[in-house]
Coordinates of C-alpha atoms in Angstrom, one line a residue:
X244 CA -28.0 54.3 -13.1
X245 CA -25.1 57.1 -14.0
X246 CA -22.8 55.7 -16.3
X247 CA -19.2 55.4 -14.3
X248 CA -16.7 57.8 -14.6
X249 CA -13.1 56.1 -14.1
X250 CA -13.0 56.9 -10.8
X251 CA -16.3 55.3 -10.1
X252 CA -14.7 52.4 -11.1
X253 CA -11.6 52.6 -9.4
X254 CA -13.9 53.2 -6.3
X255 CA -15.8 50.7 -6.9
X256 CA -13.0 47.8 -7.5
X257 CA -11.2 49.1 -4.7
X258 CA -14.4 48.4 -2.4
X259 CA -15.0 45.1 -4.3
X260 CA -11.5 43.8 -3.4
X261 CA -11.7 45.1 0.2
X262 CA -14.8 43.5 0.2
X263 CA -13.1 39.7 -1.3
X264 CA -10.2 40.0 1.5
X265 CA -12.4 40.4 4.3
X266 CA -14.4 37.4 3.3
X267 CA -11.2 35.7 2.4
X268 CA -9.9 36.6 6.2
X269 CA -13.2 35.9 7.8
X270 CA -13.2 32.9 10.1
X271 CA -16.9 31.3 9.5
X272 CA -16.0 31.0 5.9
X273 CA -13.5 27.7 6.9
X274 CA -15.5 27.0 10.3
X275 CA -17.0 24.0 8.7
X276 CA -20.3 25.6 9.1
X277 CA -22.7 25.9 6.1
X278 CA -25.5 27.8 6.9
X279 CA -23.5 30.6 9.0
X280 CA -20.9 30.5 5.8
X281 CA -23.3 31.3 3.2
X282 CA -25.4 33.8 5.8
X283 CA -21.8 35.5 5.6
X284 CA -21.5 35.6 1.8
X285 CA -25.2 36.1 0.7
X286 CA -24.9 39.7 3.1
X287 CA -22.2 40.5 1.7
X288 CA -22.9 40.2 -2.3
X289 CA -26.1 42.1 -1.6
X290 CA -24.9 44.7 0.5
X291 CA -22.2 45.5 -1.3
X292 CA -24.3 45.3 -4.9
X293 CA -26.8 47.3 -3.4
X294 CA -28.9 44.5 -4.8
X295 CA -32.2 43.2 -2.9
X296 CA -32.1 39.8 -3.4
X297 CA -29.1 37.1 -3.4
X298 CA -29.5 33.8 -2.8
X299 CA -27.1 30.4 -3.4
X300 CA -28.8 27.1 -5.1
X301 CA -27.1 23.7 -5.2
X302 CA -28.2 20.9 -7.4
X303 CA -29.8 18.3 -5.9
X304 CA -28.2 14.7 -5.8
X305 CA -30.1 13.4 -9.5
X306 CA -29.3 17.1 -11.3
X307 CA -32.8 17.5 -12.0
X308 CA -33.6 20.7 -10.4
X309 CA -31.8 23.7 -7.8
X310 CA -32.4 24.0 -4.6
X311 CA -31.7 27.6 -2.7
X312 CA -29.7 26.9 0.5
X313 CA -30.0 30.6 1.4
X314 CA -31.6 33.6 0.2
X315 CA -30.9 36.7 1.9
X316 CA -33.6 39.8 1.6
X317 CA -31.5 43.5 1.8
X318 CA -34.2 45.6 2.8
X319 CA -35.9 42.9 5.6
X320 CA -32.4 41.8 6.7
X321 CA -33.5 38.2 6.6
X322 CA -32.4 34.9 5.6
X323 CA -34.7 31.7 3.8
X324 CA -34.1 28.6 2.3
X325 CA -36.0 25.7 0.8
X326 CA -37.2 26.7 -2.4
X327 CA -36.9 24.7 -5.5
X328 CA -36.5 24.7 -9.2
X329 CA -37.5 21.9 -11.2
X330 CA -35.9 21.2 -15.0
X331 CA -39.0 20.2 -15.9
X332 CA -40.7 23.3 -15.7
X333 CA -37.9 25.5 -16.4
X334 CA -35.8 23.5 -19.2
X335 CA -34.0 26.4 -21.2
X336 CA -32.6 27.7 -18.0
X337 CA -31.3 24.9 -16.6
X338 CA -29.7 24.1 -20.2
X339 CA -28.1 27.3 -19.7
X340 CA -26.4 26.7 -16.6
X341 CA -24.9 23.5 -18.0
X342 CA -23.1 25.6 -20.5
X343 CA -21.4 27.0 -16.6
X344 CA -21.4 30.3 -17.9
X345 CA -22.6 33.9 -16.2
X346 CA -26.2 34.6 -17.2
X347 CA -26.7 38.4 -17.3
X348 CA -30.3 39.4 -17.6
X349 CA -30.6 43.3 -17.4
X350 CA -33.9 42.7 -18.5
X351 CA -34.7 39.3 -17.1
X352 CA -38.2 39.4 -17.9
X353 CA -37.6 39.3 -21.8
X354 CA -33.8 37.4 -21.9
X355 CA -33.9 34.4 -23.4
X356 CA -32.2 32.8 -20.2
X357 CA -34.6 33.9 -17.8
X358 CA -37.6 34.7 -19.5
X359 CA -39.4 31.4 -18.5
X360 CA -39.4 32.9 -14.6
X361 CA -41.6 35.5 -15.8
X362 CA -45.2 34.8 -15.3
X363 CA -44.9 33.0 -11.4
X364 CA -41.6 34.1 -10.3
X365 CA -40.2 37.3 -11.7
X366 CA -43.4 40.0 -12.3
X367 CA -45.1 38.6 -8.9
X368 CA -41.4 39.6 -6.7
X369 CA -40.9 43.0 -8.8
X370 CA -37.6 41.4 -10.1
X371 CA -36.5 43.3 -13.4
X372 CA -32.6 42.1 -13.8
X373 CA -30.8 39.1 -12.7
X374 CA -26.9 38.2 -12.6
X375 CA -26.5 34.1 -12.1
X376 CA -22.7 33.1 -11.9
X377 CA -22.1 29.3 -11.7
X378 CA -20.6 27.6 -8.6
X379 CA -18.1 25.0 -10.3
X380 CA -16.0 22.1 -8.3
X381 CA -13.6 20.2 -9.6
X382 CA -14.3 21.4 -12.8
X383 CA -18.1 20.1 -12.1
X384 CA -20.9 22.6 -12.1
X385 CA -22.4 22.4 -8.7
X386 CA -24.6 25.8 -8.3
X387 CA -25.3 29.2 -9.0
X388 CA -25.1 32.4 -7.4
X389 CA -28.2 34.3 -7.9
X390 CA -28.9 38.5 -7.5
X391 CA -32.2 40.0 -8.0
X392 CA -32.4 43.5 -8.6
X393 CA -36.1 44.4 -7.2
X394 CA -38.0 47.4 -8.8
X395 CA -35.8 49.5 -11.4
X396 CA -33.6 47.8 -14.5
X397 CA -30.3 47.6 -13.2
X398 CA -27.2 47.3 -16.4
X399 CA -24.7 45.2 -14.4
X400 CA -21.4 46.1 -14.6
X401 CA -17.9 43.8 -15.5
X402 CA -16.6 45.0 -11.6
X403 CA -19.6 43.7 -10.4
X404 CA -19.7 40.9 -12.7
X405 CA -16.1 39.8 -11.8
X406 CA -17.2 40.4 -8.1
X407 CA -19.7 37.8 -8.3
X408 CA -18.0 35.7 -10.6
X409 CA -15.0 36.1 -7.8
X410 CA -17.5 35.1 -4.7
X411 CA -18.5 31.8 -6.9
X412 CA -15.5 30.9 -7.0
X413 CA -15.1 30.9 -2.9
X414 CA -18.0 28.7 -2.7
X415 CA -15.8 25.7 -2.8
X416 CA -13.8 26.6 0.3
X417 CA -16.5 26.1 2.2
X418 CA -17.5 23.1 0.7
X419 CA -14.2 21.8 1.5
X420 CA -14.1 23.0 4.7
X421 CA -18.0 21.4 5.6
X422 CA -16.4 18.5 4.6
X423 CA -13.5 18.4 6.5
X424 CA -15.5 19.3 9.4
X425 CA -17.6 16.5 8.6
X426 CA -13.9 13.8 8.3
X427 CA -12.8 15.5 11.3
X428 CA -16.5 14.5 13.2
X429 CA -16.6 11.3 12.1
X430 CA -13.1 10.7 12.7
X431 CA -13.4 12.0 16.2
X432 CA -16.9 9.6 16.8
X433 CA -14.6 6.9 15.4
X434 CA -11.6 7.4 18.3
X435 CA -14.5 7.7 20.7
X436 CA -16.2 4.5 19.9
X437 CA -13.2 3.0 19.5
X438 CA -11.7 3.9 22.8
X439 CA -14.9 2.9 24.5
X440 CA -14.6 -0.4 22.6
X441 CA -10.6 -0.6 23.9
X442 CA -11.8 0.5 27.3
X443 CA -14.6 -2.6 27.3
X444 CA -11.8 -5.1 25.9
X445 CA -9.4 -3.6 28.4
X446 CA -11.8 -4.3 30.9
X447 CA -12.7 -8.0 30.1
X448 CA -9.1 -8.4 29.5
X449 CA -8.1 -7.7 33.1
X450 CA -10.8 -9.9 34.4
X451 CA -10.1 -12.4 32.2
X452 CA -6.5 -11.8 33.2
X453 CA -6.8 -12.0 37.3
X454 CA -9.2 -14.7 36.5
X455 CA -6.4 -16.3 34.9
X456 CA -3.5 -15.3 37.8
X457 CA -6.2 -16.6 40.2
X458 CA -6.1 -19.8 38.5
X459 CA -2.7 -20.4 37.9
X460 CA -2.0 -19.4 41.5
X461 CA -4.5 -22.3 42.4
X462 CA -2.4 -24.3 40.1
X463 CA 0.6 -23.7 41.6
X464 CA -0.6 -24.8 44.7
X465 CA -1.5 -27.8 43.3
X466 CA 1.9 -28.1 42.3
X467 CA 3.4 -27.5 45.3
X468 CA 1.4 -30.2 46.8
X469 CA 2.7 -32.6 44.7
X470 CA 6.1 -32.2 45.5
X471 CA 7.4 -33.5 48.3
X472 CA 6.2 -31.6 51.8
X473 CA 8.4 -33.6 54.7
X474 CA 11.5 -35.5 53.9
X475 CA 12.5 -39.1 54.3
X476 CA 14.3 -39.6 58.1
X477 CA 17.0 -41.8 58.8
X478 CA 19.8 -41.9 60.9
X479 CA 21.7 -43.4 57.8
X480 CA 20.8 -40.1 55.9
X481 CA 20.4 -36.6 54.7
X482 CA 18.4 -35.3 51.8
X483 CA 17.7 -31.9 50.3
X484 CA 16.8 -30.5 47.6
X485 CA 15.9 -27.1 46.5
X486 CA 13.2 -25.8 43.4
X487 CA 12.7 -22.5 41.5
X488 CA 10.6 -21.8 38.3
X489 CA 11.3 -19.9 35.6
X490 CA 7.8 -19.0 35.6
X491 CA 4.9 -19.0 38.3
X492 CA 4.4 -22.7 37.0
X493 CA 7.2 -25.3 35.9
X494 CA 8.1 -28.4 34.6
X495 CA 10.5 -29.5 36.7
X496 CA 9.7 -32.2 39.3
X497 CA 11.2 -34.1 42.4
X498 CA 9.6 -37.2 44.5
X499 CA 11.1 -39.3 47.3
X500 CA 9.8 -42.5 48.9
X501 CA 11.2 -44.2 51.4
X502 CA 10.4 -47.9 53.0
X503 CA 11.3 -47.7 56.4
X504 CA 11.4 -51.4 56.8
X505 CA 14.0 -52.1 54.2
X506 CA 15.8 -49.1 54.8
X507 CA 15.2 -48.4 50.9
X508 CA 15.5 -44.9 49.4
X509 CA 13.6 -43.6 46.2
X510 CA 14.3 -40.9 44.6
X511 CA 12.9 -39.1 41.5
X512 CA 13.8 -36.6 39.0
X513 CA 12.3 -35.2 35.8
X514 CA 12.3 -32.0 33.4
X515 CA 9.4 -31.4 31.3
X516 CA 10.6 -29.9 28.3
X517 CA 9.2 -26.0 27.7
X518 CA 7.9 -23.7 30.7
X519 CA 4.5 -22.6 31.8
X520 CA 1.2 -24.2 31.9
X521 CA 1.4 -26.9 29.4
X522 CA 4.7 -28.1 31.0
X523 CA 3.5 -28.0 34.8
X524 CA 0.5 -30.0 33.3
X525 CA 2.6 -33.4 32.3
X526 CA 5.1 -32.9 35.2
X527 CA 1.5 -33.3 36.7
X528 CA 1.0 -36.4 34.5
X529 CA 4.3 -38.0 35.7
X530 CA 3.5 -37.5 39.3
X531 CA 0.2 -40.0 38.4
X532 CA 2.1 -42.6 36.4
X533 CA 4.1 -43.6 38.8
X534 CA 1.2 -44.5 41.6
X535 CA 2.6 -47.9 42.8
X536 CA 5.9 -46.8 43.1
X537 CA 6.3 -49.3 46.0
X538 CA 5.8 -52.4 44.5
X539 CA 8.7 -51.5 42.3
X540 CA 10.9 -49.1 44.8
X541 CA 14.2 -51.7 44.5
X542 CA 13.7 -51.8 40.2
X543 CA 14.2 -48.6 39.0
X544 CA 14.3 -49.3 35.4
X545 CA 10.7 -51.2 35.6
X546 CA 9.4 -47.8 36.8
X547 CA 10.8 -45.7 34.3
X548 CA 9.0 -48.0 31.9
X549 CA 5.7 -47.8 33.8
X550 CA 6.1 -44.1 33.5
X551 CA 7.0 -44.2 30.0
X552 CA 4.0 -46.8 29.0
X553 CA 1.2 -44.4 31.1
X554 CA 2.1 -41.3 29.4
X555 CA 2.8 -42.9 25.6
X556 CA 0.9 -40.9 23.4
X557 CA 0.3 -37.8 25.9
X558 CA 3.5 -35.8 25.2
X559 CA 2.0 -33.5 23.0
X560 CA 5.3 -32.5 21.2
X561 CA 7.3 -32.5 24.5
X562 CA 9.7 -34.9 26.0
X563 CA 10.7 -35.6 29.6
X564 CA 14.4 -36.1 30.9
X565 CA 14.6 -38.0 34.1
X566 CA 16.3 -40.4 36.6
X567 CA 15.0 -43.2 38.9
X568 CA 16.9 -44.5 41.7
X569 CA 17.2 -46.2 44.8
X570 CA 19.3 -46.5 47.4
X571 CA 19.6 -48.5 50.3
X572 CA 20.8 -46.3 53.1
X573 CA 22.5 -49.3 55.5
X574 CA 24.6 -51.3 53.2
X575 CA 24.8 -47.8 50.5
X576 CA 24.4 -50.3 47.2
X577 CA 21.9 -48.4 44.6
X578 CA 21.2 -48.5 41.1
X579 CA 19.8 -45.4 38.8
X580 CA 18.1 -45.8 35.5
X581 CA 18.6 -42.4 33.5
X582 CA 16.2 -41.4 30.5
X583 CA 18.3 -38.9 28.9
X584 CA 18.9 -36.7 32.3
X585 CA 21.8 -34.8 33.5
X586 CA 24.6 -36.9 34.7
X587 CA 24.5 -37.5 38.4
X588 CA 27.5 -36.8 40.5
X589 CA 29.3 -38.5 42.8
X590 CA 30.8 -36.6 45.9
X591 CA 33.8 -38.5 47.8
X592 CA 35.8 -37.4 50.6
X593 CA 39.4 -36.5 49.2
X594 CA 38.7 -37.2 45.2
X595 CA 37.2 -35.7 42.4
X596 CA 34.1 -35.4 41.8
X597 CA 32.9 -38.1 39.2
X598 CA 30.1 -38.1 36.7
X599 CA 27.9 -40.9 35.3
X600 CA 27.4 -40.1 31.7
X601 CA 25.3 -42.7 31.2
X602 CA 22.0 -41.1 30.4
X603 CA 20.3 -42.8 27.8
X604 CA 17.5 -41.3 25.9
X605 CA 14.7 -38.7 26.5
X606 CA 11.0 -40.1 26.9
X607 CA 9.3 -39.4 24.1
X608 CA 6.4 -40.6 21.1
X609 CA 9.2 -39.5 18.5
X610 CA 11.8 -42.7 19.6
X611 CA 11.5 -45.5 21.3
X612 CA 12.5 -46.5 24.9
X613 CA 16.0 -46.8 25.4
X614 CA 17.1 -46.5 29.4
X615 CA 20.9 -46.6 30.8
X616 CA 20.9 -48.2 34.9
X617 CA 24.0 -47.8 36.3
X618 CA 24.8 -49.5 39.7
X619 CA 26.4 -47.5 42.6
X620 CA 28.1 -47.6 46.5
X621 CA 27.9 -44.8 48.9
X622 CA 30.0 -45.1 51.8
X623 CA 28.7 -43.2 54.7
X624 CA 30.1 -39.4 53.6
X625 CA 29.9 -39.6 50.5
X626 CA 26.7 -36.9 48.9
X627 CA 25.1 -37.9 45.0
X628 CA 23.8 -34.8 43.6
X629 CA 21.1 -34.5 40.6
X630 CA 20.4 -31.7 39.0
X631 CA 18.1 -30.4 35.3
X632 CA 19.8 -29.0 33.0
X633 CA 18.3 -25.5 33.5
X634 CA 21.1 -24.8 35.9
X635 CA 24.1 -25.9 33.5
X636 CA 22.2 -24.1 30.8
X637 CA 22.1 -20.6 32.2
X638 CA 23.2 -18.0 30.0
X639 CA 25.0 -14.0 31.7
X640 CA 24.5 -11.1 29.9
X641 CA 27.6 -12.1 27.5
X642 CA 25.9 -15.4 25.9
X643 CA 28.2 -17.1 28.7
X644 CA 27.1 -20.5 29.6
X645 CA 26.9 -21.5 33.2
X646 CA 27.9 -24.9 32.4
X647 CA 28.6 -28.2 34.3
X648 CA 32.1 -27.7 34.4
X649 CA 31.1 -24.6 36.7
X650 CA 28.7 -26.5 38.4
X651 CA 31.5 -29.7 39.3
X652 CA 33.8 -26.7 40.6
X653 CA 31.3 -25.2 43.0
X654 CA 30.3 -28.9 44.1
X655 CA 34.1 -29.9 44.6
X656 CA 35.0 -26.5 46.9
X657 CA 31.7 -26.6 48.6
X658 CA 32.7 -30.3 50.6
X659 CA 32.7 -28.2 54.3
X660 CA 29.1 -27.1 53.4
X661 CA 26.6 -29.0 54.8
X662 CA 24.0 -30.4 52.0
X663 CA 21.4 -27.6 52.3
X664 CA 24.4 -25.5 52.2
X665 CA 25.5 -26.9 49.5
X666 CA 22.1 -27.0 47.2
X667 CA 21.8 -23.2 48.5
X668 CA 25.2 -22.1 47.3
X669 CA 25.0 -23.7 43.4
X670 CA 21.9 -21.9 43.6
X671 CA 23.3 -18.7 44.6
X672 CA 25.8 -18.5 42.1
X673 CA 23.9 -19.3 39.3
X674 CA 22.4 -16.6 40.2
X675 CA 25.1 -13.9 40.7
X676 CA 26.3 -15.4 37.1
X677 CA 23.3 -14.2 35.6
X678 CA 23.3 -10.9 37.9
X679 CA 19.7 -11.1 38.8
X680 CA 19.7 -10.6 42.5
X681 CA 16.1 -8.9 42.3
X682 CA 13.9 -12.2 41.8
X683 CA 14.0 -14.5 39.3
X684 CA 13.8 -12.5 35.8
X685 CA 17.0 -13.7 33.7
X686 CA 16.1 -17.2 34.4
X687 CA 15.8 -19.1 31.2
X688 CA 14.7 -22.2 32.4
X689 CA 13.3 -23.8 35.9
X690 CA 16.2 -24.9 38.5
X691 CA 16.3 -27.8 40.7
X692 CA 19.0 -29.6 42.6
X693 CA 18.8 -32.5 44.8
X694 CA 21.2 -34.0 46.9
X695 CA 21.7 -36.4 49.3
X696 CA 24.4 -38.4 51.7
X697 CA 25.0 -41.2 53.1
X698 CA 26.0 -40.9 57.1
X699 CA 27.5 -43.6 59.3
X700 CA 25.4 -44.7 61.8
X701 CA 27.0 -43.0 65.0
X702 CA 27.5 -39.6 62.7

């Protein structure tokens, strides 16, 4: 070979860095791609060395020998890979590398580096000079670059030297970028498994979900079944009452008996505290305890005892409000036996309404039994209304409380109404107080009302 002239080398670094950008710009070098990335750079070292044989080697995973991820062959124009290089047989070489410097062999059969290639590598391919530049990571060696000049001693140059050296250093790039190939792979086999896995849980989920609205819809039947279905009928009175849960189950509860024979009126009231399931369940549980309610239809405060003694130890954390009465609809003398219940009204023609406060205390496991029965007249005309609290206890949009001074207005200006008027309009404006007129939605609790009144005999 001609030694250079300067404008050889000009020439020739010119070409060398034209050669750098394109790989640099070339998009299978950051593709993620090995094979096709090192096809790219194995070409282009050889071609523009003019050298017959480059190939890239990568230590294997215990550092005890190189293996050649691709070799490409100028003058066939082919690519191989597989071969392997084994400390063992080659130590001085591979002590070499580890001092990750450039081993330039002009004469590779004689140089001290390369020499031990001679006998079953070097003389049998016709290779006469070699130029190795070490592939380094994160300061780690990981590889060589390796170019075989075939035939004729080649004297390589510092341009091509710094070529090479230049190409190594690329070598992590597409490491890097097989690698975040790889993340991006596994990341999106990740998503995938995991949206099949959401998909499968979304799927029980809505089975196990209209399984569940099948059943509570069942269960709200049942419900419904045990409130009252026909009402009591006598000329000596009118009852109503109206019902509304907060949720598609509730815990409030209403009951009637009536004994045609003594003209005797029972009526019944409870709030379970809480909503839902668990609450519809013991307002389920107090429809049961109270079975014989005949035998003790004229002793109200005997069957809120009976009630309390079959549920004692059942409350699970909860506690019921309610109100036993009776009344007896000819001579209008009742008594009511309240268990920590909203105050009954009284409704008279011409005069205020009036209130029974006395409401002694919830049912409960956490005190014990303490029930207020209060003794009452109806004359024919006058209406007793019961409520729970859940209508008192409404809440507007401005933390306003519906309250029972609210509620005694509405009941005093609503005496033309007829009763099922009357229940209907306290509902009605408990609702325009909480501006819900699309369903049931701001409800915070489960509304009943019942009312009923005493007529004369010839009314």
């Amino acid at each position: 070979m001609l030694p250079d002239t300067i404008q050889t080398k000009e020439d020739t670094l010119r070409r060398f860095n034209k050669e750098l950008m394109s790989l640099a710009k070339n998009p299978i070098i950051d593709s993620g791609d090995l094979d096709p990335a090192l096809n790219v750079l194995t070409e282009s070292i050889s071609r523009a060395l003019d050298c017959e044989r480059c190939s890239i080697w990568f230590y294997s995973e215990a550092k005890i020998s190189i293996q050649c991820l691709d070799l490409f062959i100028l003058s066939e124009n082919s690519h191989n890979s597989g071969m392997e290089l084994f400390q063992n047989d080659f130590p001085h070489y591979f002590e070499v590398l580890r001092e990750q410097r450039l081993i330039i062999a002009d004469e590779a059969v004689a140089d001290d580096a390369t020499k031990e290639f001679a006998r079953n590598y070097l003389i049998p391919l016709n290779i006469v000079s070699m130029l190795d530049a070490p592939i380094l990571m994160d300061g780690k060696l990981i590889g060589i670059i390796c170019n075989e000049q075939v035939g004729n001693t080649r004297v390589w140059t510092l341009e091509e030297q710094t070529f090479v050296g230049s190409i190594a250093d690329m070598l992590p790039r597409i490491f890097q970028a097989v690698e975040r190939k790889k993340a991006q792979e596994e990341l999106k086999k990740a998503n995938e498994r995991l949206e099949h896995t959401v998909r499968a849980r979304t799927k029980i989920i809505l089975s196990q979900k209209e399984e569940l609205e099948h059943q509570i819809k069942m269960a709200k039947k049942i419900q419904e079944a045990l409130l009252p279905v026909t009402l009591p009928k006598s000329k000596y009175l009118d009852l109503q009452f109206l019902y509304t849960p907060m949720m598609e189950l509730g815990g409030d509860f209403v009951d009637f008996l009536y004994d045609e024979k003594d003209s005797t009126l029972g009526f019944f009231i409870c709030d379970v505290s809480g909503h839902g399931v668990s609450a519809a369940l013991l307002a389920s549980m107090v429809k049961m305890s109270y079975f014989n309610w005949r035998s003790f239809l004229q002793n109200p405060e005997y069957g809120m005892t009976q009630i309390y003694d079959s549920l004692r130890g059942k409350f699970a954390g909860h506690f019921i409000t309610a109100i036993l009465g009776t009344l007896n609809v000819k001579t209008g003398e009742g008594q009511m036996t309240n268990a920590g219940h909203c105050p009954p009204v009284l409704l008279r023609p011409g005069k205020k309404p009036q209130v029974f406060h006395q409401t002694g205390a919830l049912l409960t496991d956490l005190i014990p039994l303490k029930l207020e029965t209060i003794s009452f007249h109806l004359d024919p005309g006058d209406r007793l209304v019961l409520y729970t609290d859940g209508i008192v206890e409404t809440f507007n949009s401005k933390k306003e409380m519906f309250s029972e001074e609210r509620l005694l207005s509405i009941l005093d200006s609503s005496r033309a109404e007829s009763l099922q008027g009357l229940c209907q309009k306290v509902f009605l404006e408990v609702n325009h107080f909480i501006k819900e007129t699309q369903g049931h939605e701001g409800l915070s609790d489960d509304l009943t009302i019942l009312a009923l009144e005493r007529k004369s005999e010839n009314s």
